[in-house]
Short mmCIF file of C-alpha atoms and ligand atoms in Angstrom, two decimals:
data_model
loop_
_atom_site.label_atom_id
_atom_site.label_comp_id
_atom_site.label_asym_id
_atom_site.label_seq_id
_atom_site.Cartn_x
_atom_site.Cartn_y
_atom_site.Cartn_z
CA MET P 1 13.12 -27.89 -57.18
CA GLU P 2 10.40 -27.50 -59.94
CA VAL P 3 10.49 -24.98 -61.67
CA PRO P 4 9.23 -25.22 -64.50
CA SER P 5 5.68 -24.61 -63.72
CA ARG P 6 6.35 -21.62 -61.95
CA VAL P 7 6.20 -19.88 -65.09
CA ARG P 8 2.47 -21.64 -65.57
CA GLY P 9 1.97 -20.71 -62.59
CA LEU P 10 2.41 -16.74 -63.58
CA GLN P 11 0.90 -17.24 -67.39
CA ALA P 12 -2.38 -17.85 -65.26
CA CYS P 13 -2.45 -14.53 -62.92
CA LEU P 14 -1.95 -12.73 -65.75
CA ASP P 15 -5.27 -12.27 -67.24
CA SER P 16 -6.79 -11.22 -63.07
CA ALA P 17 -3.82 -8.74 -62.88
CA GLY P 18 -5.16 -6.90 -66.06
CA CYS P 19 -2.00 -7.76 -68.09
CA ASP P 20 -1.03 -9.09 -71.47
CA ALA P 21 2.13 -9.80 -70.58
CA LEU P 22 4.36 -9.01 -67.40
CA LEU P 23 7.95 -7.88 -67.61
CA VAL P 24 9.87 -9.11 -64.53
CA THR P 25 12.91 -6.82 -63.39
CA HIS P 26 13.23 -8.32 -59.87
CA LEU P 27 16.75 -10.63 -60.18
CA ILE P 28 15.42 -13.04 -57.19
CA ASN P 29 11.97 -13.35 -59.02
CA ILE P 30 13.78 -13.85 -62.33
CA ARG P 31 15.56 -16.67 -60.27
CA TYR P 32 12.68 -18.05 -58.92
CA LEU P 33 10.89 -18.17 -61.90
CA THR P 34 13.63 -19.69 -64.58
CA GLY P 35 16.52 -20.75 -62.12
CA PHE P 36 19.07 -18.05 -63.73
CA THR P 37 21.37 -16.50 -61.16
CA GLY P 38 22.73 -13.22 -63.17
CA SER P 39 23.28 -9.79 -61.92
CA SER P 40 21.39 -8.23 -65.05
CA GLY P 41 18.31 -9.36 -67.08
CA TYR P 42 14.53 -9.18 -67.37
CA LEU P 43 12.57 -11.60 -68.14
CA TRP P 44 9.07 -11.38 -70.62
CA VAL P 45 6.71 -13.94 -69.30
CA GLY P 46 3.49 -13.26 -72.29
CA PRO P 47 0.23 -15.91 -72.26
CA THR P 48 2.17 -18.65 -73.91
CA SER P 49 5.83 -17.64 -73.84
CA VAL P 50 9.05 -16.18 -72.16
CA SER P 51 11.89 -15.02 -72.92
CA LEU P 52 15.05 -14.14 -70.72
CA ILE P 53 16.76 -10.92 -72.45
CA THR P 54 20.37 -10.40 -70.66
CA ASP P 55 23.92 -9.24 -71.24
CA GLY P 56 26.61 -10.83 -72.84
CA ARG P 57 28.75 -11.74 -69.76
CA TYR P 58 25.32 -13.95 -69.19
CA ASP P 59 25.37 -16.12 -72.05
CA GLU P 60 26.42 -19.77 -71.61
CA GLN P 61 25.39 -19.51 -67.81
CA ALA P 62 21.43 -18.47 -68.65
CA ARG P 63 21.86 -21.16 -71.13
CA GLY P 64 23.33 -23.66 -68.66
CA GLU P 65 21.07 -22.54 -66.05
CA LEU P 66 18.37 -22.88 -67.57
CA TYR P 67 18.68 -26.27 -69.33
CA ALA P 68 19.77 -27.25 -65.38
CA THR P 69 15.85 -26.42 -64.20
CA GLY P 70 14.55 -27.54 -67.57
CA VAL P 71 12.84 -23.78 -68.18
CA MET P 72 11.63 -23.93 -71.77
CA ALA P 73 12.36 -19.93 -72.25
CA GLU P 74 14.18 -18.12 -75.50
CA VAL P 75 17.54 -16.67 -74.04
CA ILE P 76 18.36 -13.25 -75.91
CA ILE P 77 21.71 -12.28 -75.63
CA GLY P 78 21.78 -8.12 -76.26
CA ARG P 79 25.72 -6.76 -76.49
CA SER P 80 25.03 -3.44 -75.93
CA PRO P 81 22.27 -1.25 -73.30
CA SER P 82 20.37 0.08 -76.85
CA ALA P 83 20.24 -3.77 -78.32
CA ILE P 84 18.52 -5.00 -74.74
CA ARG P 85 15.91 -2.00 -75.18
CA GLU P 86 15.60 -2.97 -78.66
CA ALA P 87 14.73 -6.54 -77.12
CA LEU P 88 12.41 -5.22 -75.15
CA SER P 89 10.70 -2.67 -77.60
CA ASP P 90 10.19 -5.62 -80.15
CA HIS P 91 8.50 -8.02 -77.53
CA ALA P 92 6.06 -4.83 -76.82
CA GLU P 93 4.59 -4.89 -80.16
CA GLY P 94 1.16 -5.87 -79.97
CA VAL P 95 1.21 -5.81 -76.54
CA ARG P 96 -1.60 -2.99 -75.26
CA ASN P 97 -1.11 -3.85 -71.39
CA LEU P 98 2.03 -4.28 -69.61
CA GLY P 99 2.46 -5.52 -66.29
CA ILE P 100 5.79 -4.05 -64.24
CA GLU P 101 6.60 -5.22 -60.91
CA ALA P 102 5.83 -1.56 -59.33
CA GLU P 103 7.84 -2.72 -55.59
CA HIS P 104 10.61 -3.39 -57.40
CA VAL P 105 11.10 -0.83 -60.31
CA SER P 106 12.08 2.88 -59.79
CA TRP P 107 10.34 6.22 -60.34
CA ALA P 108 13.04 6.91 -62.36
CA GLU P 109 13.30 3.68 -64.56
CA GLN P 110 9.72 3.51 -64.97
CA GLY P 111 10.06 7.34 -66.51
CA ARG P 112 12.55 5.70 -68.78
CA TYR P 113 10.26 2.34 -69.86
CA ALA P 114 7.17 4.42 -70.86
CA ARG P 115 9.27 7.14 -72.42
CA ASP P 116 12.29 4.89 -74.48
CA VAL P 117 11.25 1.38 -74.04
CA PHE P 118 7.39 1.23 -74.45
CA PRO P 119 5.91 4.76 -75.95
CA SER P 120 2.59 2.86 -77.39
CA THR P 121 2.38 0.44 -74.52
CA THR P 122 0.21 1.03 -71.27
CA LEU P 123 2.20 0.15 -68.25
CA VAL P 124 0.21 -1.40 -65.68
CA PRO P 125 1.68 -1.54 -62.05
CA SER P 126 1.36 -5.06 -60.87
CA SER P 127 2.36 -6.32 -57.18
CA GLY P 128 3.24 -9.39 -55.49
CA LEU P 129 2.42 -11.73 -58.41
CA VAL P 130 5.99 -14.00 -58.21
CA GLU P 131 6.04 -13.08 -54.28
CA ALA P 132 2.56 -14.79 -53.81
CA LEU P 133 3.93 -18.14 -55.52
CA ARG P 134 7.30 -17.76 -53.57
CA ALA P 135 5.30 -17.88 -50.72
CA VAL P 136 4.47 -21.57 -51.04
CA LYS P 137 7.78 -23.63 -50.75
CA ASP P 138 7.98 -27.15 -53.07
CA ARG P 139 10.07 -29.93 -51.52
CA GLY P 140 12.94 -29.12 -53.10
CA GLU P 141 13.28 -25.43 -51.56
CA VAL P 142 12.20 -26.84 -48.09
CA ALA P 143 14.98 -29.07 -48.31
CA ARG P 144 17.09 -26.17 -49.13
CA ILE P 145 16.10 -24.14 -45.92
CA GLU P 146 16.14 -26.74 -43.77
CA ALA P 147 20.07 -27.51 -45.08
CA ALA P 148 20.86 -24.03 -44.13
CA CYS P 149 19.18 -24.05 -40.68
CA ALA P 150 21.20 -27.29 -39.76
CA ILE P 151 24.21 -25.58 -40.45
CA ALA P 152 23.14 -22.62 -38.41
CA ASP P 153 22.82 -25.20 -35.85
CA ALA P 154 25.34 -26.57 -36.17
CA ALA P 155 27.57 -23.58 -36.22
CA LEU P 156 26.29 -21.90 -33.05
CA ALA P 157 27.44 -25.19 -31.14
CA THR P 158 30.75 -25.14 -32.75
CA VAL P 159 31.56 -21.45 -31.50
CA ALA P 160 29.09 -20.56 -28.37
CA PRO P 161 30.96 -22.80 -25.89
CA GLY P 162 33.62 -19.55 -26.46
CA LEU P 163 31.38 -16.92 -25.39
CA GLU P 164 33.29 -17.31 -21.51
CA HIS P 165 36.14 -16.09 -23.29
CA ARG P 166 35.35 -13.03 -23.29
CA PRO P 167 34.98 -12.60 -27.18
CA THR P 168 34.05 -8.68 -28.25
CA GLU P 169 30.62 -9.15 -29.68
CA ALA P 170 32.37 -8.50 -33.03
CA VAL P 171 34.78 -11.20 -33.06
CA PHE P 172 32.31 -13.64 -32.07
CA ALA P 173 29.70 -13.05 -34.83
CA LEU P 174 32.68 -13.38 -37.17
CA GLU P 175 33.38 -16.53 -35.83
CA LEU P 176 29.77 -17.47 -36.01
CA ASP P 177 29.77 -16.66 -39.62
CA ALA P 178 33.04 -18.76 -40.33
CA ALA P 179 31.66 -21.46 -39.01
CA MET P 180 28.80 -21.39 -41.05
CA ARG P 181 30.88 -20.67 -44.15
CA THR P 182 33.17 -23.40 -43.31
CA GLY P 183 30.13 -25.73 -42.48
CA GLY P 184 29.23 -25.80 -45.82
CA ALA P 185 26.89 -22.39 -46.41
CA ASP P 186 27.27 -20.49 -49.38
CA ALA P 187 27.14 -17.37 -47.59
CA VAL P 188 25.72 -15.64 -44.53
CA SER P 189 21.92 -14.94 -44.60
CA PHE P 190 22.15 -11.22 -43.62
CA ASP P 191 24.58 -9.12 -41.20
CA THR P 192 24.46 -11.59 -38.00
CA ILE P 193 23.51 -9.41 -34.86
CA VAL P 194 25.05 -10.54 -31.45
CA ALA P 195 23.41 -7.99 -28.94
CA SER P 196 25.29 -8.78 -25.41
CA GLY P 197 24.51 -7.02 -22.09
CA PRO P 198 23.03 -3.89 -21.60
CA LEU P 199 23.14 -3.72 -25.98
CA GLY P 200 20.35 -6.24 -26.03
CA SER P 201 17.38 -4.02 -25.47
CA ARG P 202 18.53 -2.74 -29.16
CA PRO P 203 16.50 -5.26 -31.27
CA HIS P 204 18.75 -4.70 -34.35
CA HIS P 205 22.40 -4.11 -33.04
CA MET P 206 25.08 -4.55 -35.00
CA PRO P 207 28.09 -6.34 -33.47
CA SER P 208 30.64 -4.09 -31.18
CA ASP P 209 33.93 -4.17 -29.76
CA ARG P 210 31.82 -4.12 -25.99
CA VAL P 211 33.46 -7.02 -24.21
CA ILE P 212 30.56 -10.26 -23.61
CA GLU P 213 30.93 -10.96 -20.08
CA ARG P 214 29.64 -13.56 -17.37
CA GLY P 215 26.03 -12.27 -16.22
CA ASP P 216 24.77 -11.03 -20.29
CA LEU P 217 22.17 -12.03 -22.01
CA VAL P 218 23.43 -12.23 -25.77
CA VAL P 219 21.13 -12.12 -28.31
CA ILE P 220 22.35 -13.61 -31.64
CA ASP P 221 20.09 -13.44 -35.14
CA PHE P 222 22.05 -15.32 -37.72
CA GLY P 223 21.39 -17.48 -40.45
CA ALA P 224 23.05 -18.88 -43.58
CA MET P 225 21.82 -19.37 -47.14
CA ILE P 226 22.62 -22.28 -49.41
CA ASP P 227 21.48 -22.55 -53.26
CA GLY P 228 19.80 -18.64 -52.89
CA TYR P 229 17.71 -20.02 -50.11
CA HIS P 230 18.29 -17.99 -46.28
CA SER P 231 17.74 -19.61 -42.84
CA ASP P 232 17.06 -17.28 -39.56
CA MET P 233 17.11 -18.12 -36.29
CA THR P 234 17.52 -16.67 -33.00
CA ARG P 235 18.76 -17.93 -29.60
CA THR P 236 19.73 -15.89 -26.31
CA ILE P 237 22.31 -17.03 -24.07
CA ALA P 238 22.97 -16.59 -20.92
CA VAL P 239 26.47 -15.98 -20.18
CA GLY P 240 27.73 -18.19 -17.30
CA GLY P 241 23.83 -19.93 -16.71
CA SER P 242 20.95 -18.47 -15.67
CA ALA P 243 22.54 -18.68 -12.36
CA ALA P 244 24.72 -15.60 -13.01
CA LEU P 245 21.53 -13.59 -14.18
CA ASP P 246 19.14 -11.43 -12.45
CA ALA P 247 15.46 -12.30 -11.62
CA THR P 248 14.11 -9.88 -14.47
CA GLN P 249 16.70 -11.76 -17.00
CA ARG P 250 15.51 -14.91 -15.48
CA ARG P 251 12.10 -13.84 -15.78
CA MET P 252 12.17 -12.39 -19.44
CA LEU P 253 13.92 -15.97 -20.56
CA THR P 254 11.21 -17.90 -19.41
CA VAL P 255 8.61 -15.30 -20.51
CA VAL P 256 9.52 -15.21 -23.96
CA GLY P 257 10.45 -19.23 -24.09
CA GLU P 258 6.71 -19.60 -23.43
CA ALA P 259 5.69 -16.67 -25.57
CA GLN P 260 7.57 -18.44 -28.50
CA ALA P 261 6.24 -21.98 -27.76
CA ALA P 262 2.71 -20.58 -27.69
CA GLY P 263 3.24 -19.08 -31.22
CA VAL P 264 4.55 -22.23 -32.67
CA ALA P 265 1.99 -24.19 -31.41
CA ALA P 266 -0.46 -21.67 -32.72
CA VAL P 267 0.83 -22.32 -36.67
CA ALA P 268 -1.06 -24.53 -38.87
CA ALA P 269 -2.66 -24.45 -42.25
CA GLY P 270 -5.63 -22.24 -42.73
CA VAL P 271 -4.36 -20.36 -39.27
CA SER P 272 -4.22 -16.42 -39.51
CA THR P 273 -0.86 -14.87 -38.96
CA ALA P 274 -2.49 -12.41 -36.85
CA ALA P 275 -3.53 -15.23 -34.71
CA VAL P 276 -0.32 -17.01 -34.19
CA ASP P 277 1.25 -12.82 -33.62
CA THR P 278 -1.67 -13.01 -30.36
CA ALA P 279 -0.51 -16.55 -28.87
CA CYS P 280 2.89 -14.06 -28.77
CA ARG P 281 1.83 -11.46 -27.92
CA GLU P 282 -0.75 -12.53 -24.62
CA VAL P 283 2.07 -14.33 -23.13
CA ILE P 284 4.13 -11.41 -22.99
CA ALA P 285 1.23 -8.93 -22.42
CA ALA P 286 0.39 -10.95 -19.17
CA ALA P 287 3.69 -10.54 -18.03
CA GLY P 288 3.41 -6.86 -17.95
CA TRP P 289 5.53 -6.40 -20.83
CA ALA P 290 2.84 -6.09 -24.06
CA GLU P 291 5.11 -2.75 -25.03
CA ALA P 292 8.79 -4.33 -24.54
CA PHE P 293 7.74 -6.16 -27.66
CA VAL P 294 8.41 -3.77 -29.97
CA HIS P 295 8.31 -5.62 -33.47
CA GLY P 296 5.77 -7.95 -35.51
CA THR P 297 6.02 -11.97 -34.66
CA GLY P 298 8.07 -13.30 -37.98
CA HIS P 299 8.17 -13.19 -41.61
CA GLY P 300 8.13 -15.56 -44.50
CA VAL P 301 11.48 -16.89 -45.44
CA GLY P 302 12.78 -18.04 -48.77
CA LEU P 303 14.85 -16.67 -51.42
CA ASP P 304 14.47 -12.87 -49.47
CA ILE P 305 15.12 -13.08 -45.69
CA HIS P 306 12.51 -11.26 -44.97
CA GLU P 307 9.26 -12.36 -47.79
CA ALA P 308 5.85 -12.74 -48.06
CA PRO P 309 3.85 -13.56 -46.08
CA ARG P 310 3.93 -11.70 -42.52
CA VAL P 311 3.34 -12.75 -39.56
CA ALA P 312 1.79 -9.84 -37.79
CA ALA P 313 -0.96 -8.36 -36.75
CA THR P 314 -1.61 -5.68 -39.57
CA ASP P 315 -1.62 -7.17 -43.31
CA ALA P 316 -3.24 -10.35 -41.70
CA ALA P 317 -2.69 -13.45 -44.52
CA THR P 318 -4.04 -17.11 -44.28
CA LEU P 319 -0.97 -19.88 -43.56
CA LEU P 320 -0.88 -22.11 -45.92
CA ALA P 321 0.55 -25.53 -45.98
CA GLY P 322 4.48 -25.39 -47.35
CA HIS P 323 4.57 -21.65 -45.96
CA VAL P 324 8.18 -20.90 -44.60
CA VAL P 325 7.73 -18.29 -41.28
CA THR P 326 9.89 -17.75 -38.44
CA VAL P 327 8.42 -17.16 -35.00
CA GLU P 328 10.44 -14.88 -33.21
CA PRO P 329 8.68 -13.04 -30.28
CA GLY P 330 11.32 -10.82 -28.04
CA VAL P 331 11.29 -8.99 -25.05
CA TYR P 332 13.79 -5.22 -24.73
CA LEU P 333 13.95 -3.67 -21.39
CA PRO P 334 17.03 -0.62 -21.30
CA GLY P 335 19.12 -1.00 -18.71
CA HIS P 336 18.64 -5.11 -18.51
CA GLY P 337 18.53 -6.07 -22.27
CA GLY P 338 16.86 -8.39 -24.51
CA VAL P 339 15.44 -11.38 -25.15
CA ARG P 340 14.90 -12.89 -28.54
CA ILE P 341 14.12 -16.31 -29.63
CA GLU P 342 13.19 -17.20 -33.19
CA ASP P 343 12.79 -20.65 -35.11
CA THR P 344 11.80 -21.38 -38.68
CA VAL P 345 9.15 -23.44 -39.17
CA VAL P 346 7.45 -25.10 -42.07
CA VAL P 347 3.54 -24.55 -41.99
CA THR P 348 2.00 -28.27 -42.33
CA GLU P 349 -2.02 -29.02 -42.16
CA SER P 350 -1.78 -29.78 -38.90
CA GLY P 351 0.78 -27.28 -37.62
CA CYS P 352 4.04 -27.01 -38.49
CA ARG P 353 7.72 -28.46 -39.16
CA THR P 354 10.51 -26.30 -36.96
CA LEU P 355 13.77 -26.69 -39.08
CA THR P 356 16.09 -24.65 -36.80
CA ARG P 357 16.57 -27.16 -34.13
CA ALA P 358 19.69 -25.13 -31.77
CA PRO P 359 18.93 -25.70 -27.96
CA LYS P 360 16.94 -22.64 -26.46
CA SER P 361 18.36 -23.56 -22.71
ZN1 ZN X 1 16.70 -13.36 -37.57
ZN1 ZN X 2 13.36 -13.24 -38.32
#
């Protein structure tokens, strides 16, 4: 990963954001900009200088992580909350407008900053500055996401045959999580979704003690994490094969499969995310199920499981080469269950490359 250029990219945005400096408080943004993975810290980004301010637990770790990424930042260790406050106040001397990450600072924190830490500085709410940089991945980031996707693919291949042996949703989810961890994942990306039979009509159903039976459609939405980077994939498996399904379930699988393929085919640099959403939605609407596709088509994936850009008709963004997004249409019919199929893809100039490769049949 090419980390040091990220802070320079952010510094180049300060002027247009109306800030003399930016206080980065969102830990995932700090990790992205510096490589620091501690659970507490502030990154002060001035026009030409950068300081990481954290506490005594992270002295050695912070210096080691910044050394590893090659980020040239001053590391300041505050041995008490008041020392950290003082370090922040010192940095604000002579700064007129200080950007605050408005999406990540609570009402109470903003009040404390204004009253106790930066009393003679104007606080400027800023939004999405680091997130916009994060949306376009470099090669090292794509490699980490691709490795996480490969672990998820292999884990599903290992445990999927067990669906024939009537596990509960909860036990199957646990086996899948364990297979990802033993396969090399640092963690799972999010709470694994296993939604079987009639429960599949709830898009974000949490694994229950329902026993998975032959003839069930099982929606399995899961991911692995590598070095902070997530993967995200959904497969819907027909237990006992498609012969065990009724006609509606079979049609759901066909329609969602076609919708998902149409969405992936629409992805390319320069294309609006709304166009990808429409490509999926038209197929499902033609089948008469427009109302049953109850969520957006996809989202960016990276250090967060859900990040910019959103793939939806609202908030339309333009896809850029290096964006990593999901395409995940679904149809949910109470009484019949649900089908969702999701891939994580990296956008290229001419289309995209699919990183999640588990079979869909
Ligand atoms: Zn997912
Ligand atoms: Zn997703």
